[in-house]
């Protein structure tokens, strides 16, 4: 899923300071799953902002609404009935959600309340890790189900580097060496000989196309 | 034989080669490079120039190599993949060859988070092994990545680094083999303090016949103080300094520690000379280039043959 974290409250307050009627818009998908922008967090942020405004004696209307998905127009359009009441939307969607809302309502400023982080996995309660770059050309079968681009600090396709000690990455002692894991996995599959081959340079055109990437599925289009 | 390449010539003659390291200054200061060139001239066969080592911004490796070349030294251009994509890497290789630089050492580079520009984007478009292969293809096939021909191939003696001390040990020699397969002509290793482990790695390399396919130069760094030794052991990634070495530095008074560091370095070189398959030594005297002459002399490696 897409992971995100809420921006510091001071930064959020600064961004919304010019506006008087603000809709705090949550998203019930990925960012709810990572406890950053779901219904609960949206409610909490809206209350905090209301309270802060009150303490400062500011006359500001702050309301909240959580969409099932901010990045899908069919859901964004649910804002139609109330959007005219507001002069700004504070979105707790990911970057895609913020932009989908901005696309639908280009006359209103849409302000991001979250910093969108990465495509990740929930390792345990309250712990998410990045393990996919979305490179457009998956190689996981080759590397024992471990992505060296996402998980090796130097993105080595022919690793490990010379800095891995006791299974720990030289760049960050909290990070296991991705290549140590790859080697262990391939040992399990008796496929270590794969590492003797030089893995060729990555085709980055599949990630960095000419402008934003697109998926077109005619069978899905109406 | 590549013209004017002392390092390649020395190694191919079967002599024990000596290279040193020269760190460029943190400024647009050619005199600093020339001063180091003077210190190293006649003491070594070739001089590596580091490429923004530890991710700290310094005068460019390519420019410093050109300065060394003008001073009559045989430079080894270190190039890291951290800061350049495949377009810039290939371009710099052509530029280096055009300037008469004849050796290149292809490296990953220390992560940008370690240096004085921690907010920089790390490039890592190619990894060091892919980069070696690209340089070899440019030299031997006369083509760039994707197959387009060059108007002239770069004549380069291709080097790679190896760290016999990193984990997992079993994979260290696989990686060496891979670098050789990619196209490395010579290898310069991480600083050696743990000779037992180094010998074990060499034995594994010999067992796979790798020492017949590549020239291996053992890396050494003289310790300036016990503080430096501890710092390197604790803070520098991939560094293996046994307790015995630390103890030895600790036992001598502060003012004698530099001398002791040089002694340890000289003894290491003497042991390296005895190891089958070690073809030379790479002396990395960090910001202490003036020590190189003394070390090389005490190790019985002077005078260097003229070519």
CSV table of C-alpha atoms in Angstrom, one decimal, chain B residues 22-23 25 29-41 67-68 71 73 287 289-290:
chain,number,residue,atom,x,y,z
B,22,UNK,CA,46.0,11.1,-3.3
B,23,UNK,CA,43.0,12.9,-1.9
B,25,UNK,CA,41.7,19.4,-1.8
B,29,UNK,CA,43.6,24.5,-5.5
B,30,UNK,CA,45.9,22.9,-8.1
B,31,UNK,CA,49.0,23.6,-5.9
B,32,UNK,CA,47.6,21.2,-3.3
B,33,UNK,CA,47.5,18.4,-5.9
B,34,UNK,CA,51.0,19.3,-7.2
B,35,UNK,CA,52.4,19.3,-3.7
B,36,UNK,CA,51.1,15.7,-3.2
B,37,UNK,CA,52.4,14.8,-6.7
B,38,UNK,CA,55.9,15.9,-5.6
B,39,UNK,CA,55.7,13.8,-2.5
B,40,UNK,CA,54.7,10.7,-4.4
B,41,UNK,CA,56.9,11.1,-7.5
B,67,UNK,CA,47.2,17.6,-13.0
B,68,UNK,CA,49.1,14.5,-11.8
B,71,UNK,CA,53.5,16.2,-13.3
B,73,UNK,CA,52.8,10.5,-12.7
B,287,UNK,CA,46.0,13.1,4.3
B,289,UNK,CA,50.9,11.4,1.7
B,290,UNK,CA,54.4,12.4,3.0
